XYZ file of C-alpha atoms in Angstrom:
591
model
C 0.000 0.000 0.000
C 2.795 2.611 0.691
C 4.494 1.848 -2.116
C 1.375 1.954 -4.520
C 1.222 5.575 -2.574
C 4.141 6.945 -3.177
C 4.215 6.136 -6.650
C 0.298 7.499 -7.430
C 1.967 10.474 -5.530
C 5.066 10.414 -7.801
C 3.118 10.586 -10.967
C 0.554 13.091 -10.187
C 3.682 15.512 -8.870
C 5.197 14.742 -11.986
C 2.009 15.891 -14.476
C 2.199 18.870 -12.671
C 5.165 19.831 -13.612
C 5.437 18.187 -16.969
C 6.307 21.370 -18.647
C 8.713 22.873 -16.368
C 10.442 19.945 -15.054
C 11.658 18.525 -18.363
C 12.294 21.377 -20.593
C 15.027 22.365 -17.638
C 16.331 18.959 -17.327
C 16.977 19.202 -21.159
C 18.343 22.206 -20.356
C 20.871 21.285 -17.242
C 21.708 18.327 -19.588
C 22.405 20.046 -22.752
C 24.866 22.377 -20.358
C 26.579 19.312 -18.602
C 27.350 17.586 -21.843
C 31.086 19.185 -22.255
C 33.655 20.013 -20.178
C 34.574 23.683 -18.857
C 37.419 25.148 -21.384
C 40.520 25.834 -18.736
C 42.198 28.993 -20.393
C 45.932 28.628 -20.309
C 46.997 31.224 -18.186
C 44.134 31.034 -15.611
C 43.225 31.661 -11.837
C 41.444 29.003 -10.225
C 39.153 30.640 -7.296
C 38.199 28.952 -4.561
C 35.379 30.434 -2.516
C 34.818 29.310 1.048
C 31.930 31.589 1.999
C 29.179 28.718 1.418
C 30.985 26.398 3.755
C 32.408 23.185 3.887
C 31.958 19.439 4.383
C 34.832 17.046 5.437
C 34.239 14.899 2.283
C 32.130 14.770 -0.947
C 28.622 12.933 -0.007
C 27.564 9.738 -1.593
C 23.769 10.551 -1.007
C 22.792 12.377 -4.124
C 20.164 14.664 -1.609
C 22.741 15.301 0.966
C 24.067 18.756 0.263
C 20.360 20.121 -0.691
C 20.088 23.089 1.186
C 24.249 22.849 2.871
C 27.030 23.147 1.333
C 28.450 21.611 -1.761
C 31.989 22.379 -1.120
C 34.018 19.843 0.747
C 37.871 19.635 2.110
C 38.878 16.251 0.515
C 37.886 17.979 -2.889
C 39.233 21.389 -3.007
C 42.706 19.160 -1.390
C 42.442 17.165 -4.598
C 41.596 19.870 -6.887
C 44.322 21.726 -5.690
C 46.809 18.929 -5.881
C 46.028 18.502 -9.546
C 46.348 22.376 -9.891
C 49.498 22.394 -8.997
C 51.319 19.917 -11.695
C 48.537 21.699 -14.465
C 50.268 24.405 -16.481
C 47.424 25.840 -17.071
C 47.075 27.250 -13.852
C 49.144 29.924 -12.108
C 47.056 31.198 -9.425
C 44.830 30.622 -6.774
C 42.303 33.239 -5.492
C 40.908 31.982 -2.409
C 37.934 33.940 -0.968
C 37.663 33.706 3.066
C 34.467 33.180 4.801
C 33.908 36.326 7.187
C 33.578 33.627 10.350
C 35.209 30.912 11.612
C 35.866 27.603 9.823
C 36.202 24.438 11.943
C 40.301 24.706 13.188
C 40.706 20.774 11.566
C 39.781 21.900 8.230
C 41.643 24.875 8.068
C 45.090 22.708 9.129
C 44.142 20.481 6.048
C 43.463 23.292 3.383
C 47.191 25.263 4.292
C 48.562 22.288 3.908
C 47.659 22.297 0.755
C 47.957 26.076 -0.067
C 51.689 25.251 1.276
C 51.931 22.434 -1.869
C 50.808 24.610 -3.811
C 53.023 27.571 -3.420
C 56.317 24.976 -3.355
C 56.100 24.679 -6.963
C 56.448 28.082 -7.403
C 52.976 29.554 -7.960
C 50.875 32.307 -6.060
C 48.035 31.974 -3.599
C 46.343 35.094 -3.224
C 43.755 35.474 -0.067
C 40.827 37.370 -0.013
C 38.405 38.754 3.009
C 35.888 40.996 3.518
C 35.695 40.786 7.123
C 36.988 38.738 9.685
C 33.676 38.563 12.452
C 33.854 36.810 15.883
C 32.097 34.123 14.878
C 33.335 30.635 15.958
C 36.974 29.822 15.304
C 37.860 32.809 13.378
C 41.560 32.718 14.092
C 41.880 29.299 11.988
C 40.498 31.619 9.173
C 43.029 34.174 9.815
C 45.439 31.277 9.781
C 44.328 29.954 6.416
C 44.669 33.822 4.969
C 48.019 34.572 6.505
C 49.168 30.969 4.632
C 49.293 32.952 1.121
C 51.581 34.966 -0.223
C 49.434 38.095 -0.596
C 46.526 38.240 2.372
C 44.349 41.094 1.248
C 41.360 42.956 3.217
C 38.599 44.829 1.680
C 38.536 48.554 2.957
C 35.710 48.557 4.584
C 35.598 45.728 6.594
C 36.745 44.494 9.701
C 39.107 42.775 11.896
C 37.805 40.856 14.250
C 39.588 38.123 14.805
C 40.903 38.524 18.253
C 40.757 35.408 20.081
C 38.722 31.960 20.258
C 35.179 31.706 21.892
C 32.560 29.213 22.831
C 28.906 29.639 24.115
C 26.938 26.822 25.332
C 23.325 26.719 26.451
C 22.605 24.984 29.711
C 18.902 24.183 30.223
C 18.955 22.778 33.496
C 17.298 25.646 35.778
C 14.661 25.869 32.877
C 14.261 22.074 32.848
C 13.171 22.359 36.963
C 11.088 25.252 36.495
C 8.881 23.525 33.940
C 9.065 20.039 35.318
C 11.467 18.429 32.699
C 14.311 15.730 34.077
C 17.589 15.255 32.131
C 17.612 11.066 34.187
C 21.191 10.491 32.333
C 24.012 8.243 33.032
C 27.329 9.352 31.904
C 31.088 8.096 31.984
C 32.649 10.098 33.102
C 33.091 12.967 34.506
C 34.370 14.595 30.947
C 31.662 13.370 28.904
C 30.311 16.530 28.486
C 27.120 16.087 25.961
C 24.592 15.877 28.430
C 25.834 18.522 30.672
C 23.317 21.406 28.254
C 20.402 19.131 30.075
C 21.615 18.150 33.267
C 23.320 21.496 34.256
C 23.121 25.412 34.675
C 26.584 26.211 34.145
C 30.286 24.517 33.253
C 31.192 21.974 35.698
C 34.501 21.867 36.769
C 35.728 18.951 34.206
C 33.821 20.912 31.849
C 35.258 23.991 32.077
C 38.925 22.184 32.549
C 38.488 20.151 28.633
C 36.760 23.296 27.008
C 39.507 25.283 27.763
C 42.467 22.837 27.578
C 41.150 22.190 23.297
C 40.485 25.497 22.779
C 44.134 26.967 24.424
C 45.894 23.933 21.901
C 44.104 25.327 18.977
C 44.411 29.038 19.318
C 47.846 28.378 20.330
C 48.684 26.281 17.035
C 46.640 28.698 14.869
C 48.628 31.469 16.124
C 51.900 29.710 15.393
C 51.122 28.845 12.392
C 50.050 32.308 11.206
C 53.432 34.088 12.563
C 55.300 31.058 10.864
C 53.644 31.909 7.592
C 53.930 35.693 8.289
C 57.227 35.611 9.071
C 56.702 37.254 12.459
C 58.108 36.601 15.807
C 54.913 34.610 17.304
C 54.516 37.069 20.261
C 54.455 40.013 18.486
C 51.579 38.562 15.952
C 49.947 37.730 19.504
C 49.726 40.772 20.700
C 48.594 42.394 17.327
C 45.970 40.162 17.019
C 44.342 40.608 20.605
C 44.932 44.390 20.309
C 41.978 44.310 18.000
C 39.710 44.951 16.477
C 41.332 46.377 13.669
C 40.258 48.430 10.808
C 42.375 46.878 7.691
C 44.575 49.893 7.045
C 45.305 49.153 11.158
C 46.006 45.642 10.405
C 47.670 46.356 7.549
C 50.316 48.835 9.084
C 50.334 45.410 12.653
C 51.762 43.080 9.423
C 48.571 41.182 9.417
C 47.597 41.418 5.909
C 48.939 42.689 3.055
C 46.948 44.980 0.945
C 43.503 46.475 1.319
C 41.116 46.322 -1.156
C 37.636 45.167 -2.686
C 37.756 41.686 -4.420
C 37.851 43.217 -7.971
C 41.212 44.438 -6.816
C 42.564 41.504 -5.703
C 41.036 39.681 -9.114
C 42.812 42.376 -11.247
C 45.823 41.689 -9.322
C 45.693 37.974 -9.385
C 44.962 37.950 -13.372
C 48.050 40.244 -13.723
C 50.073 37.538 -11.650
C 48.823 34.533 -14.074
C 50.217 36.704 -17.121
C 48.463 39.293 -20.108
C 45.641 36.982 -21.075
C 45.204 35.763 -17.395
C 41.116 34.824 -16.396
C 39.536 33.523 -13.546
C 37.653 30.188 -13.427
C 35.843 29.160 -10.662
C 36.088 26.146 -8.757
C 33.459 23.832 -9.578
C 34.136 24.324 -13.534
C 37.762 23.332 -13.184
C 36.792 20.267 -10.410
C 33.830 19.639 -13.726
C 37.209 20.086 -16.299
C 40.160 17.864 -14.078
C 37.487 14.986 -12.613
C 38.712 13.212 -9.665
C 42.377 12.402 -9.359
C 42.591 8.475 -9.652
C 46.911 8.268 -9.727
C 48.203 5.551 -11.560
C 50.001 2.239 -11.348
C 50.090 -1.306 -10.213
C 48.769 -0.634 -6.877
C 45.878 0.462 -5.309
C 45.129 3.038 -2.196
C 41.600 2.552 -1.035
C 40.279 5.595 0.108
C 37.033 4.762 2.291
C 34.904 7.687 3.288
C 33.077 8.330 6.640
C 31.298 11.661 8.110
C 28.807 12.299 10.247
C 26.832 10.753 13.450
C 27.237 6.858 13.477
C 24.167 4.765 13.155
C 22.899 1.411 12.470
C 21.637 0.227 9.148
C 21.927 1.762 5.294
C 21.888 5.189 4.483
C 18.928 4.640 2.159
C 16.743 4.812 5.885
C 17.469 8.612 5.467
C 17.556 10.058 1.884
C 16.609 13.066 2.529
C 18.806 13.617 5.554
C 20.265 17.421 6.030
C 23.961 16.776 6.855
C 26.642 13.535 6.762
C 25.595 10.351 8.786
C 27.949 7.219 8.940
C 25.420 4.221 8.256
C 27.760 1.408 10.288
C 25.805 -1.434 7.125
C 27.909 1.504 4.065
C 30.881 1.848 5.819
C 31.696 -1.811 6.764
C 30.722 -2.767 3.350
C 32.510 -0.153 1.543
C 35.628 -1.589 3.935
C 34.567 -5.432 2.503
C 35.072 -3.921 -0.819
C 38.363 -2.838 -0.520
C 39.251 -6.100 1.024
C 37.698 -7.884 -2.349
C 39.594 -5.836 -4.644
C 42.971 -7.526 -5.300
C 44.512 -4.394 -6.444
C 43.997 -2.789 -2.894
C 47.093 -3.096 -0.889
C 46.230 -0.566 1.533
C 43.257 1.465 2.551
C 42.613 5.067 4.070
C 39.825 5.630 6.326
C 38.603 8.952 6.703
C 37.126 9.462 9.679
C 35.281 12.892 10.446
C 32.690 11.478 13.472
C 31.561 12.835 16.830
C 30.419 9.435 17.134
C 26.853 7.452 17.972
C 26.005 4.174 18.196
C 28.613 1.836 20.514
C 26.728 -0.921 17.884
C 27.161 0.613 14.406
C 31.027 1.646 16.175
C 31.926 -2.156 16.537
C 30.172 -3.433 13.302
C 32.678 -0.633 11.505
C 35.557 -1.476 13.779
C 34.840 -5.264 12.999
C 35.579 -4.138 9.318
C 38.816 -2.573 10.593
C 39.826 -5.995 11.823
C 38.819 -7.778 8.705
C 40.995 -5.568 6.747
C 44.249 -6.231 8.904
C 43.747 -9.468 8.703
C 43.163 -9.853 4.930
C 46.923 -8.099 5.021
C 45.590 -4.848 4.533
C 46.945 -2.140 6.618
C 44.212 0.383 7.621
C 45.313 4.192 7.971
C 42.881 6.684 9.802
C 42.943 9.927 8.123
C 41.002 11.924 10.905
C 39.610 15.162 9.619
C 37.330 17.481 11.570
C 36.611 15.325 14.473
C 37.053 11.993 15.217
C 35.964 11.669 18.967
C 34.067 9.133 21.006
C 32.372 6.401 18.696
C 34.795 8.166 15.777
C 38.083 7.470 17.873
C 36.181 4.216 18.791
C 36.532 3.209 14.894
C 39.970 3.885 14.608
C 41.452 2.718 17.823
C 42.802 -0.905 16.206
C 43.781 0.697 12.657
C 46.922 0.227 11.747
C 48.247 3.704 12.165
C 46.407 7.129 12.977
C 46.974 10.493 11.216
C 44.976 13.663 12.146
C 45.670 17.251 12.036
C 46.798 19.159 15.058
C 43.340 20.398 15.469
C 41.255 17.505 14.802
C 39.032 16.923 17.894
C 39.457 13.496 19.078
C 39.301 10.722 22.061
C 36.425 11.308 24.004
C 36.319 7.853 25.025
C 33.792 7.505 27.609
C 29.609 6.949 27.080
C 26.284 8.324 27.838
C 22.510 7.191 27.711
C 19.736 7.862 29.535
C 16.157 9.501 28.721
C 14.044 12.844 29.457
C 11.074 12.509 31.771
C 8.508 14.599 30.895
C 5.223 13.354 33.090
C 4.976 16.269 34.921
C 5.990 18.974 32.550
C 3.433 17.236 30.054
C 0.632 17.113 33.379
C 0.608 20.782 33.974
C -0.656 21.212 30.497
C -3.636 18.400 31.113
C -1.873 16.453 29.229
C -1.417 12.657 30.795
C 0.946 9.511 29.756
C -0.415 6.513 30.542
C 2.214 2.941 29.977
C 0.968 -0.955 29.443
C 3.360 -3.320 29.540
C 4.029 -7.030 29.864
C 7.041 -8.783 30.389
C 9.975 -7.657 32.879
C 10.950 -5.339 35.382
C 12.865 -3.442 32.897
C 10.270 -3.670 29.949
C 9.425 -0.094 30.700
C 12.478 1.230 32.047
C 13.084 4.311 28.830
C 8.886 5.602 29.993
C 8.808 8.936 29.749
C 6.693 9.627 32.629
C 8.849 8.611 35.599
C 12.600 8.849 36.200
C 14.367 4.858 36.313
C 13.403 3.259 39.749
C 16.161 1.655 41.538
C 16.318 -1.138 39.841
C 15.937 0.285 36.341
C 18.772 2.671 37.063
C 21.281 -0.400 38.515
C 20.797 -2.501 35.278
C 21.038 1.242 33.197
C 24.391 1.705 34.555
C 25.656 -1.600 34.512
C 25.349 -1.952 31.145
C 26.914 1.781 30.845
C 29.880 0.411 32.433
C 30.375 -2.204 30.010
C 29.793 -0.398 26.856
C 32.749 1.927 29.084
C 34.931 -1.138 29.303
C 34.323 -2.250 25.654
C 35.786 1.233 25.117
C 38.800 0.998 27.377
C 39.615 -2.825 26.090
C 39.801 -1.777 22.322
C 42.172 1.322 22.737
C 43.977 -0.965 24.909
C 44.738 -3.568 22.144
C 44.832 -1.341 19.233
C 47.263 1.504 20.811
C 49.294 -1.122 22.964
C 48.682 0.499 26.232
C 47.606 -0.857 29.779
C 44.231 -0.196 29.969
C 44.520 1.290 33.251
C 46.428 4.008 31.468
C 43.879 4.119 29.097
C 41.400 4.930 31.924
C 43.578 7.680 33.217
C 43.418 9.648 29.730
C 39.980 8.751 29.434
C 36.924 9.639 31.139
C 35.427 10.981 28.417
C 37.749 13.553 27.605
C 38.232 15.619 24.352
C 41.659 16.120 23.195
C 42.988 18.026 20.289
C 45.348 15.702 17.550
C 48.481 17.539 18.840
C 47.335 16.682 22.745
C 46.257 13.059 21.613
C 49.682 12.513 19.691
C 51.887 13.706 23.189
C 49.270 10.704 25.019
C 49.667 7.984 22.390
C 46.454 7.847 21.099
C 47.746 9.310 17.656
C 50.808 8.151 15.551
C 51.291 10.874 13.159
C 49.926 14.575 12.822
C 49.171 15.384 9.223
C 46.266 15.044 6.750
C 45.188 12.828 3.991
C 48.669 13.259 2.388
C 50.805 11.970 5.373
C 47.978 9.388 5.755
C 48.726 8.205 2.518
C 52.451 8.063 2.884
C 52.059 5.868 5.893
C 49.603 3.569 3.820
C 52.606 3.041 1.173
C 55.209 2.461 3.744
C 52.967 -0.097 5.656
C 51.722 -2.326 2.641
C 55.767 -2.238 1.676
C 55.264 0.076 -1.462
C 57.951 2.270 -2.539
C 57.479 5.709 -1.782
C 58.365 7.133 -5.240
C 56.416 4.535 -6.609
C 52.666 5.792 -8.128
C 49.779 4.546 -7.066
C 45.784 4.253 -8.317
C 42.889 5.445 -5.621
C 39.877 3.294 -5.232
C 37.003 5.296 -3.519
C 34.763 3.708 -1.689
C 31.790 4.100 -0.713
C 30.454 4.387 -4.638
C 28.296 7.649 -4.836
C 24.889 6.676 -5.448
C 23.070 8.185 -8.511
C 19.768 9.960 -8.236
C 17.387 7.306 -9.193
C 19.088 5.000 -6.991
C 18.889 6.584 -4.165
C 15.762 7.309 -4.708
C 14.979 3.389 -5.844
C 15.981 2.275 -2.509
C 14.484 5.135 -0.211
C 10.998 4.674 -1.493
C 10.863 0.912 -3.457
C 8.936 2.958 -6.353
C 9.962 2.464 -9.903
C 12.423 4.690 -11.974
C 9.682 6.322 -13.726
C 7.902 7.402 -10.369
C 11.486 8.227 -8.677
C 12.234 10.500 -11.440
C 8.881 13.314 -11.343
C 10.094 12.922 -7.226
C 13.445 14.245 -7.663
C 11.948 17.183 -8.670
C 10.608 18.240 -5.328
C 14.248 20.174 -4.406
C 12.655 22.884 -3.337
C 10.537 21.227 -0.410
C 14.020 19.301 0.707
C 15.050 23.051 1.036
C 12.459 24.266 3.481
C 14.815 25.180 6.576
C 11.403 23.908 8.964
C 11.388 20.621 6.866
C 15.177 20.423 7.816
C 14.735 20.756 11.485
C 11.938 17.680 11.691
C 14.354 15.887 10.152
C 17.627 16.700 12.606
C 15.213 16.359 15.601
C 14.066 12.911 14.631
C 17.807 11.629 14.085
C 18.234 12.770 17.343
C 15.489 11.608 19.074
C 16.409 8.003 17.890
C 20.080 8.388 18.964
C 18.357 9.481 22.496
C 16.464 6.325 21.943
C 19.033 4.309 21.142
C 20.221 4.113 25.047
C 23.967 3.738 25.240
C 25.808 6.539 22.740
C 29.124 7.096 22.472
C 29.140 11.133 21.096
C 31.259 13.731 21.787
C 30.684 17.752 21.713
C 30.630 19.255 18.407
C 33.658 21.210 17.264
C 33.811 25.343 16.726
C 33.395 26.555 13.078
């Protein structure tokens, strides 16, 4: 019956817009046919205003609405911009806030690749606001060789800041209870709901991340500036600046609007110089696939872990790691003969401790096919995502990836009496055992309930402990010392053991090679995995309809826009990771 609905449904929508729909299919089509024309003395711009991902979605649907711009791509893009003639430039255009610190380690690194062979990076910003982790967009800027400012804007980039909402006093005034079981005393994501303010270990974490980041962002910047590190300090927390101020500090270069900067930057590529944009040179260049022999898989995850296939969620706004796509896109690379190695990028706060094992199983699987496994950790790779990489072979992530956060949390919120005052009454049947209706919503966990709740915490804790234990070769009661649900940054988590290497997808390759014996000069092919989905499959599996039906659906863009449908949609994911019980999640990183 549902699928005999959605497919009436599908037809009807797609009568209605017979006459628009396919004349600008025809037309999208007829436009996609040939490949952007690179001009041969050309700027390539990259503009970072819209955002980023960590990685390149497989889901068709998932960057409706977000961004369409992610890290692993402009990194490739940029790597095959650098051996391409063509190109002698690159304009980058800064967002006015902050970008999350992990990204903008991954992006200089490649701005830094760039400018080795010779060529010019030119940055551009029209404002540097303090919004989120500015400073690592300060730090990407001061990484070019000309950082320029447009006049009337302003610098703002003064420090590092976090706000978090605590609902706890709110929660007692209107009868709500946060009944939550965490370990430990660092696990930090139910603190917003249990608490009014930072708790000690709270504060303690928040501030230890945040000090490594600003810290590394600032040394980075007076590296690239070629300033003494304390003086760029002190110019930078002097602000805010005007840019002529901040130009005369040593903190930019030039002033001026971005048709400036583009004048200047086509005079730098030579007399016929021209700009082309991103996405038509990424259209012109495809993905780079290497060559050789041998194969690198590259296996992509981002996003909250959960159970099952990403086809439960089509529609979903942002990344999710389905634990059934991963491990299967791991069983791939373990099938393919050419693979001698394989890359996992991780970029998780984490989820489910059961979709975290099924992926980890993978792991395992891969090692012991002879398959070294590399962890390429991007923006965050903390609680269920350090949980994933703990027995890999070897673990890269940038200095201000956000990891470890080993450590657990469950529980449910009790809303009897906040729902009574409103006349509003839930009533619970149940047959079975004690604990059959232990997650009710109208009554905290009795004693028993709450024994049982935290036993089983404790194991899904010692699960934890046991795996970083084998896969980092440490005692686990060390383990438990530099646990407890703390966040570390990659630089902290390298000086505790639970990283190998700090780097990006680069280094992470490198160590891939020099595991699975292959000569570092030697070239090498990429396998990607897991295979981007096309349109009418996605839609195929989501729905069960046929291809004729799934096509007049894909059509409905604009209602996968609507910012309300959008927030239905994040509330339910989260309301069945509440569900869920036991989650291993960490706090979300600053942008």
């Amino acid at each position: 019956m549902k699928q005999f609905a959605l497919t009436i449904a599908g037809v009807f929508v797609g009568l209605l817009l017979f006459f628009i729909g396919i004349p600008l299919l025809l037309i999208a089509s007829a436009a996609g046919s040939s490949k952007p024309v690179v001009p041969a003395q050309a700027v390539l711009e990259v503009d970072l205003r819209g955002g980023l991902t960590d990685q390149a979605p497989t889901n068709p649907f998932a960057g409706f609405g977000g961004s369409s711009l992610s890290v692993m791509r402009v990194v490739d893009v940029l790597a095959q911009a650098q051996d391409d003639d063509r190109i002698k430039v690159v304009l980058v255009r800064l967002p006015e806030s902050g970008m999350t610190p992990a990204s903008a380690d991954e992006l200089r690194q490649a701005i830094h690749r760039f400018r080795s062979t010779g060529k010019v990076v030119i940055a551009h910003s029209q404002g540097l606001m303090p919004l989120g982790a500015v400073v690592s967009t300060y730090m990407l800027g001061a990484s070019a060789d000309e950082f320029w400012m447009q006049e009337n804007a302003s610098f703002q980039a003064t420090g590092l800041a976090s706000e978090e909402i605590f609902f706890g006093r709110a929660f007692e005034r209107y009868g709500v209870r946060a009944d939550f079981e965490q370990r430990y005393e660092y696990k930090n994501a139910v603190n917003p709901f249990t608490q009014s303010d930072f708790t000690e270990a709270h504060r303690e974490a928040a501030e230890s991340w945040m000090g490594s980041i600003y810290d590394r962002a600032l040394a980075n910047a007076a590296q690239d500036r070629d300033m003494e590190p304390e003086a760029l300090r002190q110019a930078i927390e002097s602000g805010p600046h005007t840019p002529a101020r901040a130009q005369a500090l040593g903190l930019v270069d030039n002033t001026g609007g971005v048709q400036q900067a583009e004048t200047e930057a086509r005079r730098r590529a030579g007399d016929n110089g021209r700009i082309i944009r991103f996405s038509e040179y990424a259209s012109a260049v495809g993905e780079r696939n290497g060559s050789g022999r041998n194969a690198i898989a590259i296996v992509g995850g981002e996003g909250a872990i959960l159970t099952g296939r990403s086809s439960a969620d089509p529609f979903g706004a942002g990344s999710m790691m389905s634990s059934d796509d991963i491990a299967r896109a791991i069983h791939d690379a373990i099938d393919d003969r050419s693979v001698r190695a394989i890359v996992f990028r991780v970029s998780s706060p984490g989820g489910s401790p059961e979709g975290s094992e099924q992926i980890l199983d993978a792991v395992r699987a891969a090692k012991a096919a002879g398959k070294p496994v590399v962890v390429s950790m991007g923006a965050y790779a903390a609680s269920g995502g350090y949980w994933i990489s703990s027995e890999a072979s070897a673990i890269v992530a940038q200095p201000s990836t956000l990891t470890g956060s080993i450590g657990v949390f469950g529980g449910k919120f009790v809303l009897g009496d906040a729902l009574g005052r409103f006349g509003v009454d839930v009533r619970g049947l149940t047959v079975g055992g004690d604990y059959a209706d232990a997650f009710a919503t109208d009554r905290p966990f009795n004693a028993g309930e709450r024994a049982a709740f935290a036993g089983w915490m404790d194991q899904v804790y010692e699960d934890f402990v046991t795996r970083v234990s084998i896969g980092r070769n440490l005692p686990a009661a060390r383990v438990r010392e530099i646990a407890r649900g703390r966040v570390w940054t990659g630089a902290q988590a390298h000086e505790l053991g639970l990283v190998d290497e700090l780097g990006g997808i680069y280094e992470a390759i490198r160590r891939a090679k020099a595991l699975a014996e292959i000569p570092e000069d030697e070239a090498v092919r990429f396998r990607r995995y897991p295979r981007p989905r096309s349109t009418w499959e996605a839609l195929s599996e989501a729905f069960g309809s046929s291809s004729e039906a799934a096509e007049t659906l894909v059509r409905l863009n604009s209602v996968l826009t609507d910012p309300d449908v959008q927030a239905v949609m994040a509330r339910a994911r989260a309301e069945r990771m509440r569900s869920e019980g036991a989650v291993v999640m960490a706090d979300q990183p600053l942008r």
